[in-house]
mmCIF file of C-alpha atoms and ligand atoms in Angstrom:
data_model
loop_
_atom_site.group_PDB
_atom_site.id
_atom_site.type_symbol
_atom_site.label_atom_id
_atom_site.label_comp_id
_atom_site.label_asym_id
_atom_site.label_seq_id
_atom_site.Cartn_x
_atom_site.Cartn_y
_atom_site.Cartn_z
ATOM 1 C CA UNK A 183 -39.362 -183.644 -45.118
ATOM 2 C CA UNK A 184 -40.967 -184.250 -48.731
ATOM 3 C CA UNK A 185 -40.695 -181.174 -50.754
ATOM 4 C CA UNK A 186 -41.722 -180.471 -54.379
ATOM 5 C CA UNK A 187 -40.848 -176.610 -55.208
ATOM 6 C CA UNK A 188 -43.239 -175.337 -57.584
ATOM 7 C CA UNK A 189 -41.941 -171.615 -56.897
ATOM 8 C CA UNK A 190 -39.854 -170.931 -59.757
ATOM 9 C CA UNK A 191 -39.618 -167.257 -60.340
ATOM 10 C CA UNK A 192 -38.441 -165.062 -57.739
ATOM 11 C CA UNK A 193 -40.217 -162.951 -56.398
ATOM 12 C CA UNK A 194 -43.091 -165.155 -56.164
ATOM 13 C CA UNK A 195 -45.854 -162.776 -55.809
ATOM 14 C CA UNK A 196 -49.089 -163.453 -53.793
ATOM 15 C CA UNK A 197 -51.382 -160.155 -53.840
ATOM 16 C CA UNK A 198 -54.802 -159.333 -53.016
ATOM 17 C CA UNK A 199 -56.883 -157.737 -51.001
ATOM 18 C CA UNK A 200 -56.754 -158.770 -47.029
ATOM 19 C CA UNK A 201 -60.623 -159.493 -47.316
ATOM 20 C CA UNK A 202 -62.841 -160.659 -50.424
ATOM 21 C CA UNK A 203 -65.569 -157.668 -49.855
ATOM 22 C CA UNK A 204 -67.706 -158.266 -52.891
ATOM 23 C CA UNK A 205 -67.994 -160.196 -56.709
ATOM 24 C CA UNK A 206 -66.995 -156.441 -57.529
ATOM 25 C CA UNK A 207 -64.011 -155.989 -55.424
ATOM 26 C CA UNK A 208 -62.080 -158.839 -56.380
ATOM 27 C CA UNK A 209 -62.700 -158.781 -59.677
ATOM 28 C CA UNK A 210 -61.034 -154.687 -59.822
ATOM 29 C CA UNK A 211 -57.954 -155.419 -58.003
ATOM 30 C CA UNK A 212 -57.308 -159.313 -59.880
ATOM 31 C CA UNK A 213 -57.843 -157.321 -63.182
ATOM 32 C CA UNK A 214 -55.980 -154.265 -61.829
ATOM 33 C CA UNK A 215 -52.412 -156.992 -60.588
ATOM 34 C CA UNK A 216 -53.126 -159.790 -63.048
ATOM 35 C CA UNK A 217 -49.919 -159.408 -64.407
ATOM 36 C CA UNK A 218 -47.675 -158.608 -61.712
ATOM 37 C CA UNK A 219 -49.056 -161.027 -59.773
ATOM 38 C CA UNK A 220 -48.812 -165.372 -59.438
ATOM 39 C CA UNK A 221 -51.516 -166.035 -57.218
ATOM 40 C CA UNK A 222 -54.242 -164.152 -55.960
ATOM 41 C CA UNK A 223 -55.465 -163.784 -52.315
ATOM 42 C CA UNK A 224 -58.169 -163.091 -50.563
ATOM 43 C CA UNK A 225 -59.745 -164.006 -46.963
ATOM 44 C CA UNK A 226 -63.221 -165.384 -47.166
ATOM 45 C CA UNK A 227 -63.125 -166.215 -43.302
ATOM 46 C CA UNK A 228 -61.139 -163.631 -41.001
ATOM 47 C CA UNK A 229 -59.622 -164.222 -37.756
ATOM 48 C CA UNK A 230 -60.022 -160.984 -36.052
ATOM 49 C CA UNK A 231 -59.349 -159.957 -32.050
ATOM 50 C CA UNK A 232 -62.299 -158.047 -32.132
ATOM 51 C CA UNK A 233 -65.630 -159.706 -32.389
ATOM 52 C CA UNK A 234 -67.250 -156.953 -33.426
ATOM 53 C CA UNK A 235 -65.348 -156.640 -36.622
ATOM 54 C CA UNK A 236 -65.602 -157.948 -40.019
ATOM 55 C CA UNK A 237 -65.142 -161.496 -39.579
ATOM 56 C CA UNK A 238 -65.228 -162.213 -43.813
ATOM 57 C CA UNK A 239 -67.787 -163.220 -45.865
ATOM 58 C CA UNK A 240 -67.426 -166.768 -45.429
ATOM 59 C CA UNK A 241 -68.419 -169.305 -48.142
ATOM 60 C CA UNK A 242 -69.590 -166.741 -50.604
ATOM 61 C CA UNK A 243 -66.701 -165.201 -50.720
ATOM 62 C CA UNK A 244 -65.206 -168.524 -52.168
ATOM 63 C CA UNK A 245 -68.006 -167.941 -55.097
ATOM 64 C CA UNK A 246 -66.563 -164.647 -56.195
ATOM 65 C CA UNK A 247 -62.543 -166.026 -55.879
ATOM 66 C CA UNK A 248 -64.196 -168.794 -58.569
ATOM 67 C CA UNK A 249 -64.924 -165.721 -60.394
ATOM 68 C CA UNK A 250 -61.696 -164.216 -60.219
ATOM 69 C CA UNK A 251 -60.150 -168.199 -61.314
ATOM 70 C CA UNK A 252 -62.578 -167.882 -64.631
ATOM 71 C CA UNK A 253 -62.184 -163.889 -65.554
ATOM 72 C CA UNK A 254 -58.700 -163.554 -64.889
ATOM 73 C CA UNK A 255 -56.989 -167.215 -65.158
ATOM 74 C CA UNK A 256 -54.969 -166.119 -61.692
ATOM 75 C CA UNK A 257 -54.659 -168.997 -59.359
ATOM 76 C CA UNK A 258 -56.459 -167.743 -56.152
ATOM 77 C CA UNK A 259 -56.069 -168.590 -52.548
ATOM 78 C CA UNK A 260 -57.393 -168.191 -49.118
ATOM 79 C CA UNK A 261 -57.314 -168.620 -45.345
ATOM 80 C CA UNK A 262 -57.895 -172.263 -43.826
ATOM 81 C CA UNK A 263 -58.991 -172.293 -40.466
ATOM 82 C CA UNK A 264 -61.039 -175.629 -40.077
ATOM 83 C CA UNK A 265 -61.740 -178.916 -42.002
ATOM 84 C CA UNK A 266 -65.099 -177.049 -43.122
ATOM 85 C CA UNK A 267 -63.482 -174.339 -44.293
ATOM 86 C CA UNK A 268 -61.250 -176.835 -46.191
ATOM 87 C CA UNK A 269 -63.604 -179.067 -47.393
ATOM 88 C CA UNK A 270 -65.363 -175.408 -48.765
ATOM 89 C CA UNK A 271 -62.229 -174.836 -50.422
ATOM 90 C CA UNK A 272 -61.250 -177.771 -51.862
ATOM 91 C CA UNK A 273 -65.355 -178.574 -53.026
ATOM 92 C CA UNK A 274 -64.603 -175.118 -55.107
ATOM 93 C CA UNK A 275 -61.388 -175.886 -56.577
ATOM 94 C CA UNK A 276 -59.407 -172.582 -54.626
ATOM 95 C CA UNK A 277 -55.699 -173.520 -55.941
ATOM 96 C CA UNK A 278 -53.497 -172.944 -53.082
ATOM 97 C CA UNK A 279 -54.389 -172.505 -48.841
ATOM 98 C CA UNK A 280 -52.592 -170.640 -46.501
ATOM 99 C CA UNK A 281 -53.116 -171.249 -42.491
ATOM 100 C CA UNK A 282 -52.653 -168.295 -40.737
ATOM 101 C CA UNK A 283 -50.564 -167.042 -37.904
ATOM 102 C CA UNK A 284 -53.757 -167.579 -35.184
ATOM 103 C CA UNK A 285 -53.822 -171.377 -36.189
ATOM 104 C CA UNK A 286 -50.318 -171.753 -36.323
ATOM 105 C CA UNK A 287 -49.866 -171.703 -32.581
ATOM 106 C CA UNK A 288 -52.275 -174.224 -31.828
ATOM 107 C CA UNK A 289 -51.130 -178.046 -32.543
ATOM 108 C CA UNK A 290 -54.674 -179.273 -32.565
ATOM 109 C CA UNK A 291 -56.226 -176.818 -34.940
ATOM 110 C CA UNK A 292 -53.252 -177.777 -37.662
ATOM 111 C CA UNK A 293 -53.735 -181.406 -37.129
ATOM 112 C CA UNK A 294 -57.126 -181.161 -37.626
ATOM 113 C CA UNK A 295 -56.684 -179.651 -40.903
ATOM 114 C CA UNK A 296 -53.781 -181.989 -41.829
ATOM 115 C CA UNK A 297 -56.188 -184.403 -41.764
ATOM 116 C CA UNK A 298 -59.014 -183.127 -43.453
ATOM 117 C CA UNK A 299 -56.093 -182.541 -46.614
ATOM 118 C CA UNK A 300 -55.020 -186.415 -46.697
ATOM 119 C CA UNK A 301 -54.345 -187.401 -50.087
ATOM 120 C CA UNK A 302 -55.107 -184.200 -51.519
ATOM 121 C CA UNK A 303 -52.403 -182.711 -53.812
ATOM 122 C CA UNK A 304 -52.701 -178.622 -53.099
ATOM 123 C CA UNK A 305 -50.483 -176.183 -52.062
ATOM 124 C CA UNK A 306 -50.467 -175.003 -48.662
ATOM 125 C CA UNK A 307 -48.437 -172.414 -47.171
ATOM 126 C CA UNK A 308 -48.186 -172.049 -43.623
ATOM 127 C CA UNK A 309 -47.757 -168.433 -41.758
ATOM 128 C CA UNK A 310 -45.399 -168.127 -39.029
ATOM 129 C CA UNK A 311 -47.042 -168.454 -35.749
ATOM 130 C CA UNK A 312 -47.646 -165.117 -33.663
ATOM 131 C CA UNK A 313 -45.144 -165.255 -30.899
ATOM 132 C CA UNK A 314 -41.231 -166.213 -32.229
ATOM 133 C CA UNK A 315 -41.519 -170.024 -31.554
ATOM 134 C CA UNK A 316 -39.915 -171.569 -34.834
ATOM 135 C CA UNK A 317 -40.562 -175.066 -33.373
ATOM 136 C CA UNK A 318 -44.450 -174.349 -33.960
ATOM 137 C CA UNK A 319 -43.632 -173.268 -37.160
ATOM 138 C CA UNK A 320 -41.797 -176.374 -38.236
ATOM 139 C CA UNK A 321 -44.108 -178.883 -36.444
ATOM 140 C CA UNK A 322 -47.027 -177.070 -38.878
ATOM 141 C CA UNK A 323 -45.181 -177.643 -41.450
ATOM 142 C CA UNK A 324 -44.837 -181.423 -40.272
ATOM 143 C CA UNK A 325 -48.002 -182.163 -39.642
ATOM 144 C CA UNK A 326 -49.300 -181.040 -43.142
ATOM 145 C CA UNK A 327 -46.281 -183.312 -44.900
ATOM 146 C CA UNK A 328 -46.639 -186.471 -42.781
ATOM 147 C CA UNK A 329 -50.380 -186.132 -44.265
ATOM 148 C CA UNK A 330 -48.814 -185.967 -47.737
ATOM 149 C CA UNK A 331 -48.728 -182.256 -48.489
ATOM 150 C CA UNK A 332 -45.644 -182.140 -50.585
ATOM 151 C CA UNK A 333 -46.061 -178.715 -51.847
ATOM 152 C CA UNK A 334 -45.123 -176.856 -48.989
ATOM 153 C CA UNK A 335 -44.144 -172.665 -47.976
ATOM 154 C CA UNK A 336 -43.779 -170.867 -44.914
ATOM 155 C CA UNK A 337 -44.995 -167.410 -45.053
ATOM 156 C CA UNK A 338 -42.737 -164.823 -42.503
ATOM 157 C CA UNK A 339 -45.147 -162.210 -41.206
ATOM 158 C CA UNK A 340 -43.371 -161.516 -38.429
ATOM 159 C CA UNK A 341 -44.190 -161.605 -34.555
ATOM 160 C CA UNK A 342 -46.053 -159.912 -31.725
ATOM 161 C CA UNK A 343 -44.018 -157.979 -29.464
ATOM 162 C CA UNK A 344 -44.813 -156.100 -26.047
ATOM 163 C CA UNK A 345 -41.916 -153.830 -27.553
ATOM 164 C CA UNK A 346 -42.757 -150.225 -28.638
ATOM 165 C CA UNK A 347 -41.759 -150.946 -32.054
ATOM 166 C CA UNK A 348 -42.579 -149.035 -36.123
ATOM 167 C CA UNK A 349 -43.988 -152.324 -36.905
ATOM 168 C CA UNK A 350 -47.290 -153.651 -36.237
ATOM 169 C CA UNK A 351 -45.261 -157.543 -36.374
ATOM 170 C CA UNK A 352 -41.990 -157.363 -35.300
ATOM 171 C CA UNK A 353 -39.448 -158.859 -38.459
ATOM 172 C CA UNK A 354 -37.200 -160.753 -36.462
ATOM 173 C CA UNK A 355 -35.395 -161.877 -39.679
ATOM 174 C CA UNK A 356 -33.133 -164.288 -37.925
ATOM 175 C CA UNK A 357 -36.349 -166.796 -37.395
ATOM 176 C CA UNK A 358 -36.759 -166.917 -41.426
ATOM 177 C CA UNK A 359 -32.980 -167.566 -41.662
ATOM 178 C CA UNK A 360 -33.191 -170.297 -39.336
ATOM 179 C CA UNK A 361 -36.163 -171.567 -41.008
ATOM 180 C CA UNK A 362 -33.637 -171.687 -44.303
ATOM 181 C CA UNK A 363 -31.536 -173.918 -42.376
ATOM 182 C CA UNK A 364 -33.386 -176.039 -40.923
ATOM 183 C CA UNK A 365 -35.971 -177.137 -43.566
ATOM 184 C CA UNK A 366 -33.443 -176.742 -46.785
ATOM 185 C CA UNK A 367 -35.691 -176.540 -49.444
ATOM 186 C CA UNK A 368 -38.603 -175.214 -48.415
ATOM 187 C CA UNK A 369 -39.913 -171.719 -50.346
ATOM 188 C CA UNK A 370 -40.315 -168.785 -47.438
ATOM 189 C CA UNK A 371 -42.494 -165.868 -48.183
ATOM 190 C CA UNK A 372 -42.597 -162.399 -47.021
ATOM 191 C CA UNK A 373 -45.758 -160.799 -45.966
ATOM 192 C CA UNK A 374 -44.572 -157.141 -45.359
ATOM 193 C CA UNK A 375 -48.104 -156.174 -45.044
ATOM 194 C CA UNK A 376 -48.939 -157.793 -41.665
ATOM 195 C CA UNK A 377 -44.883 -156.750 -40.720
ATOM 196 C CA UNK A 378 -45.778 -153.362 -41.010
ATOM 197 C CA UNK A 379 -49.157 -152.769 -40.313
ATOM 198 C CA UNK A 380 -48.967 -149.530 -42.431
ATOM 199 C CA UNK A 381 -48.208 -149.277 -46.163
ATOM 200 C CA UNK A 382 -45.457 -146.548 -46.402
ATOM 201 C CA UNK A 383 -43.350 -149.602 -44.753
ATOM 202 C CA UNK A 384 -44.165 -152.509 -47.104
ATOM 203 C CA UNK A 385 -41.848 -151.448 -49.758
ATOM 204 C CA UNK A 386 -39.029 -151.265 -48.302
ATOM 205 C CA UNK A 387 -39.831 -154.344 -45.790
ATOM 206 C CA UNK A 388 -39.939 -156.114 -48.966
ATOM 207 C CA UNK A 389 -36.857 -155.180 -50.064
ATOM 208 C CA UNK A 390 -35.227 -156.356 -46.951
ATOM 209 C CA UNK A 391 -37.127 -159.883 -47.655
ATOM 210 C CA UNK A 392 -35.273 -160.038 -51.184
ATOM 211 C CA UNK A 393 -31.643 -158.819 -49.893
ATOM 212 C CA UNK A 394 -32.158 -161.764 -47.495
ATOM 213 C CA UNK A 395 -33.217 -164.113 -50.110
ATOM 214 C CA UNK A 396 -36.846 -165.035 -49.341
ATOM 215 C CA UNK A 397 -38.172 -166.405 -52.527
ATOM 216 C CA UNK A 398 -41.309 -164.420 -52.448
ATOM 217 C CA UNK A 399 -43.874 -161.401 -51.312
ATOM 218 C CA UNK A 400 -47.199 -161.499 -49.945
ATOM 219 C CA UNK A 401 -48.506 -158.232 -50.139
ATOM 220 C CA UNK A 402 -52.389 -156.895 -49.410
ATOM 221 C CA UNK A 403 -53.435 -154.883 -52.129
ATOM 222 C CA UNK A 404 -56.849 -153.002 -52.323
ATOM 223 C CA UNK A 405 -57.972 -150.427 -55.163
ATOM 224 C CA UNK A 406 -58.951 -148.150 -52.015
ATOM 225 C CA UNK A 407 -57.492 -149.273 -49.012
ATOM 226 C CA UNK A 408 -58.956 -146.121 -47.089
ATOM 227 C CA UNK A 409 -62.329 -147.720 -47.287
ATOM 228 C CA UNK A 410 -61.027 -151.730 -46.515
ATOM 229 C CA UNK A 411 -63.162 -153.733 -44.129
ATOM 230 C CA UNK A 412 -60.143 -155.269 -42.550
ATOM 231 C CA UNK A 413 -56.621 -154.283 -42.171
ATOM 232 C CA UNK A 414 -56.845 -150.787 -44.238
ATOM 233 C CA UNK A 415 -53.915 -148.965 -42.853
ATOM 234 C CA UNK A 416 -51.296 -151.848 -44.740
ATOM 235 C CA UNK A 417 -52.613 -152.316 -47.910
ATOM 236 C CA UNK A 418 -51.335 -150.951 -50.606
ATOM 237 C CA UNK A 419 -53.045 -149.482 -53.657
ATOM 238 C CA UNK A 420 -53.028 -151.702 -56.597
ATOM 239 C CA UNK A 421 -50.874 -148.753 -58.536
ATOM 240 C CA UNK A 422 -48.609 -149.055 -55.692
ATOM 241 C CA UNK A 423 -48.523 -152.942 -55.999
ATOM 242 C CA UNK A 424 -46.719 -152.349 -59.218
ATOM 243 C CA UNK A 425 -44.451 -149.546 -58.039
ATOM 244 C CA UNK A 426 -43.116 -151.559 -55.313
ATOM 245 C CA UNK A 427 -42.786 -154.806 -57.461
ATOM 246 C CA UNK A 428 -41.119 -152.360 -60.448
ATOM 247 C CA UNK A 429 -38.730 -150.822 -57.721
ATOM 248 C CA UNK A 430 -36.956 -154.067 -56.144
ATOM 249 C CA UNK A 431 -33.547 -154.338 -56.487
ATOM 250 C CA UNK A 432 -32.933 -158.552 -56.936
ATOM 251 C CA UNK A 433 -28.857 -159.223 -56.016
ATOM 252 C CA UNK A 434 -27.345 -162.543 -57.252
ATOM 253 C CA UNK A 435 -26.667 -164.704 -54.946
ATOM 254 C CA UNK A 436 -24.347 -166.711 -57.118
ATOM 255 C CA UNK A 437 -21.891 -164.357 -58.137
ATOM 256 C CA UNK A 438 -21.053 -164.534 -61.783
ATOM 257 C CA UNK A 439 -18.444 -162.054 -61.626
ATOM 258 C CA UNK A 440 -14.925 -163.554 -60.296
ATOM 259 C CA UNK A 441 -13.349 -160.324 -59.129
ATOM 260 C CA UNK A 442 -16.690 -159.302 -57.219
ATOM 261 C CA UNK A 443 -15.966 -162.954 -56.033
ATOM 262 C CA UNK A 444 -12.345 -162.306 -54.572
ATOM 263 C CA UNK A 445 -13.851 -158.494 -53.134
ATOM 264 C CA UNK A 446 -16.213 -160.604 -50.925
ATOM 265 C CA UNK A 447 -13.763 -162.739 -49.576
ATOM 266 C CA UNK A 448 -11.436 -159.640 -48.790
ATOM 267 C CA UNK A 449 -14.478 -158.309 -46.652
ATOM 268 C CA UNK A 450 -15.441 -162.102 -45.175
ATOM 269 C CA UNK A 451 -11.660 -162.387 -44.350
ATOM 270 C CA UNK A 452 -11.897 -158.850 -42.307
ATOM 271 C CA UNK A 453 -14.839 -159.544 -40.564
ATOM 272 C CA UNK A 454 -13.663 -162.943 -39.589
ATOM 273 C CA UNK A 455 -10.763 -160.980 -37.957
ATOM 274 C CA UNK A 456 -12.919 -158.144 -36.259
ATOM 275 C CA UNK A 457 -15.145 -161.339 -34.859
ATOM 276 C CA UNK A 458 -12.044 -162.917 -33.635
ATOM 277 C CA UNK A 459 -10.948 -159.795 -31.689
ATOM 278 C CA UNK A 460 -14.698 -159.542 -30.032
ATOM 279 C CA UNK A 461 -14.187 -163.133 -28.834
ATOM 280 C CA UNK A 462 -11.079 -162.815 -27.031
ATOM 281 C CA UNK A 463 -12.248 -158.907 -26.138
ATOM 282 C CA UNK A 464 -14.935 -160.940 -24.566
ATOM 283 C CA UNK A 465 -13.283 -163.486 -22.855
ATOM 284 C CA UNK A 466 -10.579 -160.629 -21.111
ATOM 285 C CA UNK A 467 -14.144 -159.487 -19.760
ATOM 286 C CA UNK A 468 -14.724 -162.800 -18.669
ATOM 287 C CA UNK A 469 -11.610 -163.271 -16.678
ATOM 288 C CA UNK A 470 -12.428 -159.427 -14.978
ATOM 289 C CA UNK A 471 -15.852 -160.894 -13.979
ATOM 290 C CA UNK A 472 -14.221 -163.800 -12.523
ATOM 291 C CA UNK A 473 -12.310 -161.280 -10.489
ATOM 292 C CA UNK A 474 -15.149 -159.095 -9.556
ATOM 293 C CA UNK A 475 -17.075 -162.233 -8.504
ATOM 294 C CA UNK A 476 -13.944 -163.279 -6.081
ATOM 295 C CA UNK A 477 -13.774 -159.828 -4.735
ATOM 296 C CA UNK A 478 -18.009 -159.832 -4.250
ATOM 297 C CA UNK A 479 -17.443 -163.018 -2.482
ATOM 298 C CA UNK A 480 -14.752 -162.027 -0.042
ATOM 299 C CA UNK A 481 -16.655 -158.611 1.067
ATOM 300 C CA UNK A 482 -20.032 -160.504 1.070
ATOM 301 C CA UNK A 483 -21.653 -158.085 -1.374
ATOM 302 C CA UNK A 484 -24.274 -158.677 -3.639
ATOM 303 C CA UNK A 485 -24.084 -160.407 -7.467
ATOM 304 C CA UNK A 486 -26.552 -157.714 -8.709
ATOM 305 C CA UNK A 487 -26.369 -154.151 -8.089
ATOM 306 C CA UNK A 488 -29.239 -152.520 -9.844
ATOM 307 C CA UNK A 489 -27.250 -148.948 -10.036
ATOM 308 C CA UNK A 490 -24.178 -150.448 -11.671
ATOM 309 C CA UNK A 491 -26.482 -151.799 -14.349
ATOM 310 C CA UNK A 492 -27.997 -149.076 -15.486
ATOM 311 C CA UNK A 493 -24.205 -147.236 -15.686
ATOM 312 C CA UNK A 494 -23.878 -149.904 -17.994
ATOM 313 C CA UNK A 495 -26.554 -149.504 -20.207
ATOM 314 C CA UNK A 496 -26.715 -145.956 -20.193
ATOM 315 C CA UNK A 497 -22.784 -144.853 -21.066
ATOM 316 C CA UNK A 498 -22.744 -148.148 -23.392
ATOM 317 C CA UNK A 499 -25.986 -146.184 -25.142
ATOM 318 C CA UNK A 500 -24.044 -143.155 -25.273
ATOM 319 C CA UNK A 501 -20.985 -144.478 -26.884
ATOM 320 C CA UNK A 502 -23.355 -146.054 -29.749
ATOM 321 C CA UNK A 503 -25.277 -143.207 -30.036
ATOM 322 C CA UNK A 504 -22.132 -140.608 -30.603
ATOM 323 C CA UNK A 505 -20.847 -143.800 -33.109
ATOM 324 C CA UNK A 506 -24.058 -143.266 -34.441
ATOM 325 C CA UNK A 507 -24.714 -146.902 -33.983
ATOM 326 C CA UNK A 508 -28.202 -149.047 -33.552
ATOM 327 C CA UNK A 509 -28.453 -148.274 -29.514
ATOM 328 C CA UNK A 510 -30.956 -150.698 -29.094
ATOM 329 C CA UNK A 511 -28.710 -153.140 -30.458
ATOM 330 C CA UNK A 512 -25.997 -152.220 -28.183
ATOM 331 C CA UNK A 513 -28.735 -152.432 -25.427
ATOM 332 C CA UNK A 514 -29.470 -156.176 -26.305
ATOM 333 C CA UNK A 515 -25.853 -157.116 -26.533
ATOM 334 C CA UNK A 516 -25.039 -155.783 -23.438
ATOM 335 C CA UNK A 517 -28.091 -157.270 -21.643
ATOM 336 C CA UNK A 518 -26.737 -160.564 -23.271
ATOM 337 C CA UNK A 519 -22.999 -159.738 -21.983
ATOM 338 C CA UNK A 520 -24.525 -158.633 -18.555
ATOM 339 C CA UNK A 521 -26.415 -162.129 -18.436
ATOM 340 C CA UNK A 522 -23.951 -164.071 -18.591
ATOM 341 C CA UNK A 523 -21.558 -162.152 -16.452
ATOM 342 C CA UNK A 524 -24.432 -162.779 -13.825
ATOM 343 C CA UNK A 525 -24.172 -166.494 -14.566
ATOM 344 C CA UNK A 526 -20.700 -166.563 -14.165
ATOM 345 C CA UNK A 527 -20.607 -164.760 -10.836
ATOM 346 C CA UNK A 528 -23.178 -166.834 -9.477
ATOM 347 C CA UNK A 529 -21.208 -170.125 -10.260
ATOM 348 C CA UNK A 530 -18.273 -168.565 -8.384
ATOM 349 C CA UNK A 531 -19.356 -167.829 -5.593
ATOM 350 C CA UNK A 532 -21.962 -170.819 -4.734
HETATM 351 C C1 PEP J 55 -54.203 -162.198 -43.412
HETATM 352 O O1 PEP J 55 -53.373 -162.658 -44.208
HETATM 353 O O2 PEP J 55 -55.089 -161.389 -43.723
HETATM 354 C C2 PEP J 55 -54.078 -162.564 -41.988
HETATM 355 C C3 PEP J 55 -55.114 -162.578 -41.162
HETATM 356 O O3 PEP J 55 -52.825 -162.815 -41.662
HETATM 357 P P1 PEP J 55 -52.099 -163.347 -40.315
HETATM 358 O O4 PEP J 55 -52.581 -164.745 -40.137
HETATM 359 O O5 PEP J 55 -50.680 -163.233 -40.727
HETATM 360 O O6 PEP J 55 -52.469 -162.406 -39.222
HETATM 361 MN MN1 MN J 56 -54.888 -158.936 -43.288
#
């Protein structure tokens, strides 16, 4: 891919209020984050489950964010859906789009705006799409560079789950990572807002996005959230825009310090131990399955036996718990472990 990086300050800070309400509104809050803030958001056009909500102002809204570009000198963005909506945009001179996670997923929908952005120079930063397919994400990002969008972002805003979980989006930070890898330079922003769904979770959500290295925040910000037409329970007040901006804690990733250096290693060279002992831990499992899966075979009993599983889960639970370690974590390694063991069996004894 083509990339031009114009994100040079970390954290790059987009902030605004989820929906551009009024002239009013988004003049308060831009005034309110001006200088905490790079670019300035605001939805003009809302894609919302509901049809009976709020579904944005539409092009007016684009009026008052011209407002906000003239009072304030912020750059401003907003939400792309369509080629009207981008033709709108780019007829008003908004400085930077953003497609969001409900276009994402569709191929069409981004091609369509892809094309109605050929030969335009803008920034246009792409949200992940809803459910954890990275491929969708990439291909997005594709389609807008093969139209000759050099100025490229992914925004992480993390993904639906049917799992009982404290965040509205599920994080699933090892999606950004592998984002990292596979597209080298490309910027990735946080949204912690639409991660957490309420605000007492955004700080700390974007702390998370910094220890991990994300080179930016997108946070919804609202002089009184209570009364927000979209969205209220996750933005944050525009006092608490600063707090949380005031409060990160930015690590070096290029350590300047030589002895913190060798420290590191120490750890990296202990934990490359401990991983070596779960390998071969795993594969004396292995060789027990194998065993198991001869003896199955010979008595004509059953790969799966639904009460054995849920011994395993629930004393593997209770050993985590008493370590006081992430159960749920234990849970998904062992349902990994327990896959595979299935697998394995089942090869045997065809
Ligand atoms: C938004 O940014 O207000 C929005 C609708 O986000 P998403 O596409 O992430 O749901
Ligand atoms: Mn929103």
């Amino acid at each position: 891919m083509n990339l031009k990086n114009n994100i040079n300050k970390k954290p790059y800070v987009i902030a605004g209020p989820c929906s551009a309400e009024s002239e009013s509104q988004v003049l308060k809050i831009a005034n309110d984050i001006k200088l905490v803030t790079d670019v300035f958001r605001a939805g003009a056009w809302k894609p919302r489950t509901n049809p009976n909500a709020f579904e944005g102002y539409g092009e007016i809204a684009i009026k008052w964010l011209q407002k906000v570009q003239s009072t304030t000198g912020l750059k401003v963005s907003t939400e792309v859906a369509t080629p009207r909506h981008v033709e709108i945009c780019l007829k008003a001179g908004i400085d930077m789009l953003w497609i969001g996670a409900r276009t994402t997923v569709n191929p069409f929908y981004v091609q369509e705006i892809a094309e109605s952005l050929r030969g335009v120079d803008i920034p246009v930063f792409v949200k992940n799409p809803i459910h954890p397919e990275i491929g969708l994400w990439v291909g997005a990002l594709e389609r807008l560079n093969k139209v000759g969008i050099n100025n490229l972002a992914a925004i992480h805003r993390g993904f639906y789950s049917y799992n009982e979980s404290a965040f509205r989006n599920e994080p699933k930070w090892e999606l950004p990572i592998k984002l990292r890898r596979e597209i080298k330079d490309l910027p990735i922003i946080c949204d912690p807002s639409h991660i957490a769904g309420k605000s007492s979770l955004v700080e700390d959500i974007a702390q998370t996005a910094m220890d991990i290295n994300l080179d930016g925040l997108m946070i919804e910000t609202h002089f009184n959230p209570k009364f927000a037409l979209s969205d209220h329970k996750q933005q944050v007040t525009t006092k608490q825009l600063h707090k949380i901006l005031n409060n990160l804690v930015l690590r070096d990733t290029k350590l300047r310090d030589e002895a913190f250096k060798d420290e590191l290693l120490q750890f990296r060279n202990e934990i490359d131990i401990l991983d070596h002992k779960i390998i071969v831990q795993l594969n004396n499992r292995k060789k027990i399955v194998e065993t198991i899966a001869n003896f199955k075979s010979k008595n004509k009993l059953t790969i799966f036996q639904i009460e054995r599983w849920f011994e395993i889960i629930k004393t593997r639970s209770l050993i985590a718990k008493e370590l006081e370690l992430d159960e749920k974590m234990i849970q998904d390694i062992f349902e990994l472990i327990h896959k595979y063991s299935i697998i394995k069996q089942t090869e045997i004894m065809r």
